[in-house]
Amino acid sequence: MQFSADEQFALELDREDPGFRDRFHIPLGKDGRPVIYFAGNSLGLMPKAAREIVDLELESWAKFGVDAHHAAGTPWYTYHEQFREPLARLVGARPNEVVCMNSLTVNLHLMMSTFYRPTKTRFKILMEDPAFPSDTYAIKTQIVQRGLDPKGALVLARPREGEFTVRTEAIVDLIEKHCDELAVVVIGALNFFTGQFYDVPAIAAAARKHGVIVGIDLAHAIGNVPLSMHDWDVDFAVWCSYKYLNAGPGAVGGAFVHERHATNTKLPRLAGWFGNDPNTRFRLHLEPEFVPVASADAWQISNPPIFSMAPLRASLSIFDEAGGMQPLRAKSTKLTGYLEFLLNEIGSDKFTIITPRDPNARGAQLSILAQKQPKDLHNKLIAAGVKCDFREPNVIRVAPAPLYNTFHDVWRFAEILRAA
Ligand SMILES: *Cc1c(COP(=O)(O)O)cnc(C)c1O
């Protein structure tokens, strides 16, 4: 697409495709104008319908008490089940492979408790570096839990000297090199820092060829890029729902377990009553034996937190209304491409875009490495009504979200950056 730096061009694109901005509350800046909200990769904006849906559940509690588990409009007993299909569409899975539960790091631990089964010879875990700190803590402590030392058990894939992103070949080479000792590969599909979208199918194929389990962190990928967890033959995946999924702070996340494992009720796992077959779940004292459901639900431990799940309904219905990830990705590629175009126009001596230039190797986010006084620059952006985030030591992450950001947001951002 041919872009133009003319303001009218941005306004015209917004007229052609207004998106779903009117479904969201856009925070206002000090001047009373909506801020340029490019922080949807940290906390997505609030769908206006969220309040009503949470109110509905509070109302059910008030009206029915314990009976709401069965009498509420959407009965609480099976509340999590309504998310199966919409989430399966977003991650590219079959409904029985998906469960809405917990938060991301908790789910990573739950998955590792099943899938990390180190032996004397096969005990290593491969990750990317830098990974999100919480993932690193989880994986290191998983290793220590099994009486092993992360020094010998953790293999890290790093960018080459002078580069910012990890090449797929580097990951594949490490898998080949350690193939007999690797137990699990854990990669964030979309790196939180650089915005790099990894070639997940290539990584998964390389690992699976050697019988290595593949776990994918979808924190920055779900709701951002189209995914095919099932067809890419990933073993498990985990995500949170408060970034591009706009389900609110600490929203309930989810997990994907490939069908070949999800239907295997013999797998070791950390169990609780909501992973039990729903038909015998309530025969508490009569049947002390855990009978796992033959689906991803078997990893669910506790009963679902209804009030934290409710906003996800508002959010997922907007994704469905938008026609799913394909049209959103098309818009997102254009928005982020426009941002890249305008940044190129400003010139590259003051900053470097460390996110891959290939649109297929990134999502919505561009990470801008500021050469000089990066904190100062970030403060100027904030003062001018931009909400984006700063990562030490010198990277500003901006993520125009296709559901609610506009081309004019991108245009204004570039003007503000130029002036700063
Ligand atoms: C945001 C994010 C998390 C957050 O973890 P929670 O357990 O939901 O707090 C974890 N990993 C990655 C890669 C993230 O981007």
Short mmCIF file of C-alpha atoms and ligand atoms in Angstrom, two decimals:
data_model
loop_
_atom_site.label_atom_id
_atom_site.label_comp_id
_atom_site.label_asym_id
_atom_site.label_seq_id
_atom_site.Cartn_x
_atom_site.Cartn_y
_atom_site.Cartn_z
CA MET A 1 0.00 0.00 0.00
CA GLN A 2 1.16 3.52 -0.89
CA PHE A 3 1.21 5.66 2.29
CA SER A 4 1.25 9.43 2.55
CA ALA A 5 2.43 11.66 5.41
CA ASP A 6 -0.46 14.02 4.75
CA GLU A 7 -2.94 14.30 7.64
CA GLN A 8 -5.86 14.08 5.21
CA PHE A 9 -4.61 10.67 4.12
CA ALA A 10 -4.85 9.33 7.69
CA LEU A 11 -8.31 10.83 8.15
CA GLU A 12 -9.46 9.30 4.88
CA LEU A 13 -8.31 5.81 5.92
CA ASP A 14 -10.23 6.20 9.19
CA ARG A 15 -13.36 7.19 7.30
CA GLU A 16 -13.02 4.10 5.10
CA ASP A 17 -12.59 1.81 8.10
CA PRO A 18 -13.76 3.21 11.43
CA GLY A 19 -13.00 -0.09 13.22
CA PHE A 20 -14.57 -0.75 16.61
CA ARG A 21 -13.32 2.28 18.51
CA ASP A 22 -16.82 3.25 19.60
CA ARG A 23 -17.09 -0.02 21.56
CA PHE A 24 -14.31 1.06 23.94
CA HIS A 25 -13.72 3.67 26.61
CA ILE A 26 -10.75 5.76 25.47
CA PRO A 27 -8.98 7.47 28.42
CA LEU A 28 -8.79 11.26 28.25
CA GLY A 29 -5.63 13.29 28.64
CA LYS A 30 -5.13 16.43 30.73
CA ASP A 31 -6.38 18.53 27.82
CA GLY A 32 -9.63 16.56 27.74
CA ARG A 33 -8.73 14.93 24.40
CA PRO A 34 -8.59 11.15 24.07
CA VAL A 35 -5.02 9.99 24.63
CA ILE A 36 -3.16 8.21 21.84
CA TYR A 37 -3.38 4.83 23.50
CA PHE A 38 -0.56 2.64 22.24
CA ALA A 39 -0.33 0.53 25.41
CA GLY A 40 -2.80 -2.20 24.44
CA ASN A 41 0.13 -4.62 24.64
CA SER A 42 0.19 -3.93 28.42
CA LEU A 43 -3.47 -3.45 29.23
CA GLY A 44 -6.11 -3.38 26.53
CA LEU A 45 -8.86 -0.78 26.80
CA MET A 46 -12.20 -1.40 28.48
CA PRO A 47 -15.05 -2.56 26.26
CA LYS A 48 -18.08 -0.44 27.12
CA ALA A 49 -20.17 -3.62 27.40
CA ALA A 50 -17.94 -4.97 30.19
CA ARG A 51 -19.68 -2.98 32.91
CA GLU A 52 -23.10 -4.28 31.97
CA ILE A 53 -21.93 -7.90 31.88
CA VAL A 54 -20.23 -7.65 35.29
CA ASP A 55 -23.36 -5.97 36.64
CA LEU A 56 -25.41 -8.85 35.30
CA GLU A 57 -23.38 -11.36 37.30
CA LEU A 58 -23.57 -9.22 40.45
CA GLU A 59 -27.31 -9.09 39.91
CA SER A 60 -27.46 -12.90 39.65
CA TRP A 61 -25.58 -13.18 42.94
CA ALA A 62 -27.97 -10.72 44.60
CA LYS A 63 -31.04 -12.45 43.21
CA PHE A 64 -30.17 -16.12 43.40
CA GLY A 65 -27.34 -16.60 45.89
CA VAL A 66 -25.91 -20.08 45.54
CA ASP A 67 -28.62 -20.99 43.05
CA ALA A 68 -26.94 -18.75 40.46
CA HIS A 69 -24.61 -21.67 39.79
CA HIS A 70 -27.54 -23.14 37.89
CA ALA A 71 -30.20 -20.41 37.65
CA ALA A 72 -28.18 -17.45 36.35
CA GLY A 73 -28.65 -16.41 32.69
CA THR A 74 -25.27 -17.98 31.99
CA PRO A 75 -25.05 -20.59 34.78
CA TRP A 76 -21.87 -20.22 36.83
CA TYR A 77 -21.30 -23.97 37.10
CA THR A 78 -20.41 -24.16 33.42
CA TYR A 79 -19.40 -20.51 32.99
CA HIS A 80 -15.92 -21.23 31.64
CA GLU A 81 -17.36 -23.41 28.88
CA GLN A 82 -18.75 -20.43 26.93
CA PHE A 83 -15.19 -19.27 26.22
CA ARG A 84 -14.06 -22.51 24.63
CA GLU A 85 -15.20 -21.85 21.09
CA PRO A 86 -14.33 -18.15 20.76
CA LEU A 87 -10.90 -18.75 22.30
CA ALA A 88 -10.36 -21.81 20.11
CA ARG A 89 -11.01 -19.56 17.09
CA LEU A 90 -8.43 -17.04 18.28
CA VAL A 91 -5.63 -19.54 18.96
CA GLY A 92 -6.48 -21.91 16.11
CA ALA A 93 -7.55 -24.93 18.13
CA ARG A 94 -10.36 -27.41 18.55
CA PRO A 95 -12.74 -26.50 21.36
CA ASN A 96 -11.70 -29.49 23.51
CA GLU A 97 -8.09 -28.24 23.39
CA VAL A 98 -8.84 -24.93 25.09
CA VAL A 99 -9.65 -23.92 28.64
CA CYS A 100 -10.19 -20.47 30.15
CA MET A 101 -8.56 -20.41 33.58
CA ASN A 102 -6.09 -18.73 35.94
CA SER A 103 -3.39 -16.33 34.86
CA LEU A 104 -0.57 -16.94 32.42
CA THR A 105 2.28 -17.82 34.75
CA VAL A 106 0.09 -20.12 36.82
CA ASN A 107 -0.93 -21.90 33.63
CA LEU A 108 2.71 -22.18 32.58
CA HIS A 109 3.45 -23.93 35.87
CA LEU A 110 0.46 -26.23 35.45
CA MET A 111 1.53 -27.17 31.92
CA MET A 112 5.12 -27.74 33.00
CA SER A 113 3.97 -29.93 35.85
CA THR A 114 2.51 -32.25 33.23
CA PHE A 115 4.90 -31.84 30.31
CA TYR A 116 8.30 -31.33 31.92
CA ARG A 117 9.25 -34.89 32.85
CA PRO A 118 13.02 -34.74 33.04
CA THR A 119 15.02 -37.97 32.87
CA LYS A 120 18.74 -38.53 33.50
CA THR A 121 19.52 -37.87 29.85
CA ARG A 122 16.65 -35.65 28.68
CA PHE A 123 16.19 -32.76 31.08
CA LYS A 124 17.01 -29.48 29.32
CA ILE A 125 14.65 -26.60 28.54
CA LEU A 126 15.23 -24.16 25.68
CA MET A 127 13.99 -20.57 25.97
CA GLU A 128 14.63 -17.29 24.20
CA ASP A 129 16.65 -14.53 25.84
CA PRO A 130 15.41 -12.01 26.73
CA ALA A 131 12.18 -13.70 27.73
CA PHE A 132 9.57 -12.05 29.93
CA PRO A 133 10.89 -12.25 33.52
CA SER A 134 7.87 -14.14 34.83
CA ASP A 135 8.42 -16.93 32.28
CA THR A 136 12.08 -17.17 33.21
CA TYR A 137 11.25 -17.35 36.93
CA ALA A 138 8.68 -20.04 36.26
CA ILE A 139 10.98 -22.16 34.12
CA LYS A 140 13.99 -21.81 36.43
CA THR A 141 11.95 -22.80 39.45
CA GLN A 142 10.44 -25.72 37.56
CA ILE A 143 13.99 -26.93 36.99
CA VAL A 144 14.95 -26.42 40.64
CA GLN A 145 11.74 -28.17 41.76
CA ARG A 146 12.95 -31.33 40.04
CA GLY A 147 16.26 -31.18 41.89
CA LEU A 148 18.18 -29.88 38.86
CA ASP A 149 20.37 -26.83 38.29
CA PRO A 150 19.28 -24.17 35.75
CA LYS A 151 22.98 -23.67 34.93
CA GLY A 152 23.13 -27.03 33.21
CA ALA A 153 19.48 -27.44 32.31
CA LEU A 154 18.55 -24.11 30.72
CA VAL A 155 19.57 -23.47 27.11
CA LEU A 156 19.10 -19.87 25.91
CA ALA A 157 18.63 -18.70 22.33
CA ARG A 158 20.05 -15.19 21.98
CA PRO A 159 20.28 -12.58 19.23
CA ARG A 160 23.60 -12.54 17.36
CA GLU A 161 26.13 -9.89 18.28
CA GLY A 162 24.86 -6.54 16.96
CA GLU A 163 21.32 -7.84 16.33
CA PHE A 164 18.18 -7.44 18.40
CA THR A 165 16.02 -10.39 17.44
CA VAL A 166 16.67 -14.12 17.62
CA ARG A 167 16.90 -15.81 14.24
CA THR A 168 14.67 -18.84 13.73
CA GLU A 169 17.76 -20.70 12.46
CA ALA A 170 19.48 -20.03 15.79
CA ILE A 171 16.63 -21.69 17.66
CA VAL A 172 16.46 -24.61 15.23
CA ASP A 173 20.25 -25.06 15.43
CA LEU A 174 20.09 -25.18 19.23
CA ILE A 175 17.31 -27.74 19.06
CA GLU A 176 19.46 -29.87 16.75
CA LYS A 177 22.52 -29.42 18.90
CA HIS A 178 20.78 -30.44 22.14
CA CYS A 179 18.18 -32.74 20.59
CA ASP A 180 18.91 -35.77 22.77
CA GLU A 181 18.94 -33.78 26.01
CA LEU A 182 16.08 -31.35 25.41
CA ALA A 183 12.82 -32.07 27.20
CA VAL A 184 10.85 -28.89 26.43
CA VAL A 185 11.11 -25.79 24.25
CA VAL A 186 9.29 -22.72 25.62
CA ILE A 187 9.05 -19.73 23.29
CA GLY A 188 6.92 -16.59 23.39
CA ALA A 189 5.23 -16.55 19.97
CA LEU A 190 5.59 -12.78 19.95
CA ASN A 191 8.49 -11.38 21.94
CA PHE A 192 7.31 -8.78 24.45
CA PHE A 193 10.41 -6.60 24.05
CA THR A 194 11.22 -6.58 20.35
CA GLY A 195 7.76 -7.37 19.00
CA GLN A 196 9.26 -10.21 16.92
CA PHE A 197 6.74 -12.83 15.78
CA TYR A 198 8.65 -16.11 15.68
CA ASP A 199 8.22 -18.73 13.01
CA VAL A 200 6.37 -21.00 15.43
CA PRO A 201 5.60 -23.78 12.88
CA ALA A 202 9.31 -24.11 11.99
CA ILE A 203 10.35 -24.19 15.66
CA ALA A 204 7.61 -26.67 16.55
CA ALA A 205 8.51 -28.95 13.63
CA ALA A 206 12.20 -28.96 14.59
CA ALA A 207 11.40 -29.87 18.19
CA ARG A 208 8.71 -32.44 17.45
CA LYS A 209 11.05 -34.24 15.04
CA HIS A 210 13.18 -35.13 18.08
CA GLY A 211 10.31 -35.86 20.43
CA VAL A 212 10.77 -32.57 22.29
CA ILE A 213 7.68 -30.96 23.85
CA VAL A 214 6.81 -27.49 22.49
CA GLY A 215 5.16 -24.92 24.77
CA ILE A 216 4.21 -21.49 23.45
CA ASP A 217 3.56 -18.31 25.43
CA LEU A 218 0.84 -16.36 23.62
CA ALA A 219 0.74 -13.31 25.93
CA HIS A 220 1.50 -10.85 23.10
CA ALA A 221 0.14 -13.00 20.30
CA ILE A 222 -3.47 -13.77 21.20
CA GLY A 223 -5.80 -11.16 19.72
CA ASN A 224 -2.85 -9.70 17.82
CA VAL A 225 -1.91 -12.20 15.10
CA PRO A 226 -3.67 -15.22 13.56
CA LEU A 227 -2.59 -18.45 15.24
CA SER A 228 -2.92 -22.17 14.46
CA MET A 229 -1.85 -23.99 17.60
CA HIS A 230 -3.41 -27.28 16.51
CA ASP A 231 -2.08 -27.34 12.95
CA TRP A 232 1.33 -26.07 14.00
CA ASP A 233 1.45 -29.15 16.20
CA VAL A 234 2.27 -27.26 19.36
CA ASP A 235 1.97 -29.38 22.54
CA PHE A 236 0.71 -26.68 24.87
CA ALA A 237 0.23 -22.93 24.98
CA VAL A 238 -0.70 -20.39 27.65
CA TRP A 239 -1.94 -16.81 27.55
CA CYS A 240 -3.30 -13.87 29.49
CA SER A 241 -6.40 -11.93 28.45
CA TYR A 242 -5.67 -8.38 29.50
CA LYS A 243 -3.35 -7.32 26.67
CA TYR A 244 -4.76 -7.48 23.13
CA LEU A 245 -7.82 -9.34 24.48
CA ASN A 246 -9.00 -6.30 26.48
CA ALA A 247 -10.55 -8.34 29.30
CA GLY A 248 -9.34 -6.16 32.16
CA PRO A 249 -6.61 -6.15 34.80
CA GLY A 250 -5.65 -9.63 35.94
CA ALA A 251 -8.30 -11.07 33.61
CA VAL A 252 -8.60 -14.83 33.45
CA GLY A 253 -6.13 -16.33 30.99
CA GLY A 254 -6.15 -19.67 29.28
CA ALA A 255 -4.35 -22.71 28.06
CA PHE A 256 -4.22 -24.88 24.95
CA VAL A 257 -3.38 -28.57 25.21
CA HIS A 258 -3.03 -30.44 21.94
CA GLU A 259 -5.73 -33.05 21.46
CA ARG A 260 -3.19 -35.89 21.59
CA HIS A 261 -2.56 -34.94 25.23
CA ALA A 262 -5.90 -33.33 26.13
CA THR A 263 -7.77 -36.60 25.63
CA ASN A 264 -5.19 -38.61 27.55
CA THR A 265 -6.63 -38.95 31.04
CA LYS A 266 -3.54 -40.88 32.21
CA LEU A 267 -1.20 -37.87 32.13
CA PRO A 268 0.20 -36.73 35.48
CA ARG A 269 -1.15 -33.36 36.55
CA LEU A 270 -1.98 -31.17 39.51
CA ALA A 271 -5.63 -31.90 40.07
CA GLY A 272 -8.64 -30.17 41.57
CA TRP A 273 -12.39 -30.68 41.47
CA PHE A 274 -13.04 -28.59 38.35
CA GLY A 275 -10.73 -30.82 36.34
CA ASN A 276 -12.90 -33.75 37.31
CA ASP A 277 -15.58 -35.21 35.10
CA PRO A 278 -18.53 -32.81 35.66
CA ASN A 279 -20.89 -35.77 36.07
CA THR A 280 -19.20 -36.93 39.26
CA ARG A 281 -17.72 -33.60 40.37
CA PHE A 282 -20.24 -33.14 43.15
CA ARG A 283 -20.16 -36.66 44.56
CA LEU A 284 -17.43 -35.22 46.76
CA HIS A 285 -17.20 -37.64 49.66
CA LEU A 286 -18.52 -40.62 47.70
CA GLU A 287 -15.81 -40.71 45.04
CA PRO A 288 -12.44 -39.64 46.34
CA GLU A 289 -10.68 -40.74 43.11
CA PHE A 290 -9.94 -37.98 40.61
CA VAL A 291 -11.51 -38.74 37.22
CA PRO A 292 -10.13 -36.18 34.76
CA VAL A 293 -12.31 -34.88 31.91
CA ALA A 294 -10.88 -35.96 28.56
CA SER A 295 -10.22 -32.39 27.42
CA ALA A 296 -8.14 -29.35 28.33
CA ASP A 297 -10.64 -28.73 31.14
CA ALA A 298 -8.85 -31.47 33.07
CA TRP A 299 -6.13 -28.93 33.99
CA GLN A 300 -8.68 -26.65 35.61
CA ILE A 301 -8.25 -26.87 39.35
CA SER A 302 -10.73 -24.56 41.04
CA ASN A 303 -14.17 -23.21 40.29
CA PRO A 304 -14.03 -20.24 37.90
CA PRO A 305 -13.90 -16.61 39.18
CA ILE A 306 -17.10 -15.35 37.55
CA PHE A 307 -16.58 -11.60 38.06
CA SER A 308 -13.10 -11.72 36.51
CA MET A 309 -14.31 -13.80 33.60
CA ALA A 310 -17.36 -11.70 32.78
CA PRO A 311 -15.53 -8.86 30.93
CA LEU A 312 -13.96 -11.42 28.60
CA ARG A 313 -17.46 -12.03 27.21
CA ALA A 314 -17.70 -8.39 26.18
CA SER A 315 -14.28 -8.52 24.59
CA LEU A 316 -14.63 -11.78 22.68
CA SER A 317 -17.93 -10.72 21.19
CA ILE A 318 -16.17 -7.72 19.61
CA PHE A 319 -13.59 -10.06 18.06
CA ASP A 320 -16.39 -12.15 16.60
CA GLU A 321 -18.21 -9.08 15.38
CA ALA A 322 -14.99 -7.99 13.65
CA GLY A 323 -14.93 -11.30 11.81
CA GLY A 324 -12.02 -12.80 13.73
CA MET A 325 -8.29 -12.39 13.34
CA GLN A 326 -7.95 -12.33 9.53
CA PRO A 327 -9.61 -8.93 8.92
CA LEU A 328 -8.13 -7.53 12.13
CA ARG A 329 -4.66 -8.64 11.09
CA ALA A 330 -5.12 -6.97 7.69
CA LYS A 331 -6.01 -3.69 9.42
CA SER A 332 -3.21 -4.14 11.95
CA THR A 333 -0.60 -4.68 9.23
CA LYS A 334 -1.72 -1.45 7.61
CA LEU A 335 -1.73 0.54 10.89
CA THR A 336 1.70 -0.67 11.96
CA GLY A 337 3.02 -0.31 8.40
CA TYR A 338 1.81 3.30 8.42
CA LEU A 339 3.57 3.90 11.73
CA GLU A 340 6.78 2.45 10.29
CA PHE A 341 6.42 4.61 7.17
CA LEU A 342 6.03 7.81 9.20
CA LEU A 343 8.96 6.90 11.48
CA ASN A 344 11.11 6.34 8.39
CA GLU A 345 10.09 9.80 7.16
CA ILE A 346 11.33 11.37 10.39
CA GLY A 347 14.72 9.79 9.90
CA SER A 348 16.81 7.17 11.58
CA ASP A 349 19.69 9.04 13.23
CA LYS A 350 17.72 9.62 16.44
CA PHE A 351 16.20 6.19 16.86
CA THR A 352 16.21 2.66 15.50
CA ILE A 353 13.23 0.37 15.07
CA ILE A 354 14.41 -2.96 16.51
CA THR A 355 11.23 -4.82 15.53
CA PRO A 356 11.59 -6.89 12.33
CA ARG A 357 10.77 -4.93 9.14
CA ASP A 358 9.01 -7.91 7.61
CA PRO A 359 5.29 -7.52 8.48
CA ASN A 360 4.99 -11.32 8.75
CA ALA A 361 7.66 -11.36 11.45
CA ARG A 362 5.90 -8.94 13.78
CA GLY A 363 2.49 -8.05 15.21
CA ALA A 364 1.03 -4.65 16.06
CA GLN A 365 3.99 -3.42 18.11
CA LEU A 366 7.04 -1.45 17.05
CA SER A 367 9.89 -1.18 19.56
CA ILE A 368 11.83 2.04 19.13
CA LEU A 369 15.34 2.22 20.50
CA ALA A 370 16.06 5.88 21.26
CA GLN A 371 19.73 6.81 20.80
CA LYS A 372 19.72 9.85 23.07
CA GLN A 373 17.95 10.58 26.37
CA PRO A 374 15.33 7.89 25.91
CA LYS A 375 13.58 8.59 29.25
CA ASP A 376 13.34 12.25 28.40
CA LEU A 377 11.80 11.40 25.05
CA HIS A 378 9.28 9.08 26.69
CA ASN A 379 8.31 11.81 29.17
CA LYS A 380 7.76 14.24 26.31
CA LEU A 381 5.50 11.73 24.60
CA ILE A 382 3.46 11.29 27.78
CA ALA A 383 3.18 15.05 28.25
CA ALA A 384 1.85 15.37 24.71
CA GLY A 385 -0.92 12.82 25.33
CA VAL A 386 0.67 9.56 24.18
CA LYS A 387 0.32 6.43 26.28
CA CYS A 388 3.10 4.01 25.42
CA ASP A 389 5.66 2.26 27.56
CA PHE A 390 9.33 2.48 28.32
CA ARG A 391 11.60 -0.50 28.85
CA GLU A 392 15.03 -0.09 30.36
CA PRO A 393 17.48 0.92 29.18
CA ASN A 394 16.27 2.72 26.05
CA VAL A 395 13.31 1.13 24.31
CA ILE A 396 9.89 2.70 23.79
CA ARG A 397 7.20 0.23 22.79
CA VAL A 398 4.25 1.47 20.76
CA ALA A 399 1.42 -0.83 19.82
CA PRO A 400 -1.46 0.51 17.71
CA ALA A 401 -4.34 -1.93 18.26
CA PRO A 402 -6.59 -2.43 15.23
CA LEU A 403 -9.80 -2.63 17.28
CA TYR A 404 -9.60 0.89 18.68
CA ASN A 405 -6.61 2.80 17.32
CA THR A 406 -6.91 5.00 14.26
CA PHE A 407 -4.61 6.04 11.44
CA HIS A 408 -4.99 9.55 12.79
CA ASP A 409 -3.64 8.33 16.17
CA VAL A 410 -0.58 7.08 14.29
CA TRP A 411 -0.25 10.32 12.36
CA ARG A 412 -0.53 12.46 15.54
CA PHE A 413 2.00 10.22 17.28
CA ALA A 414 4.51 10.76 14.49
CA GLU A 415 4.00 14.54 14.66
CA ILE A 416 4.56 14.50 18.43
CA LEU A 417 7.66 12.33 18.07
CA ARG A 418 9.06 14.61 15.38
CA ALA A 419 8.59 17.65 17.63
CA ALA A 420 10.10 15.85 20.63
C1 LIG B 1 2.28 -10.20 30.15
C2 LIG B 1 3.09 -11.42 30.18
C3 LIG B 1 3.00 -12.32 31.26
C4 LIG B 1 2.09 -12.01 32.43
O1 LIG B 1 1.97 -13.06 33.31
P1 LIG B 1 0.75 -13.14 34.35
O2 LIG B 1 0.97 -14.44 34.98
O3 LIG B 1 -0.52 -13.03 33.56
O4 LIG B 1 0.87 -12.00 35.31
C5 LIG B 1 3.77 -13.46 31.21
N1 LIG B 1 4.58 -13.72 30.16
C6 LIG B 1 4.69 -12.88 29.10
C7 LIG B 1 5.58 -13.20 27.96
C8 LIG B 1 3.96 -11.69 29.10
O5 LIG B 1 4.07 -10.84 28.08
#
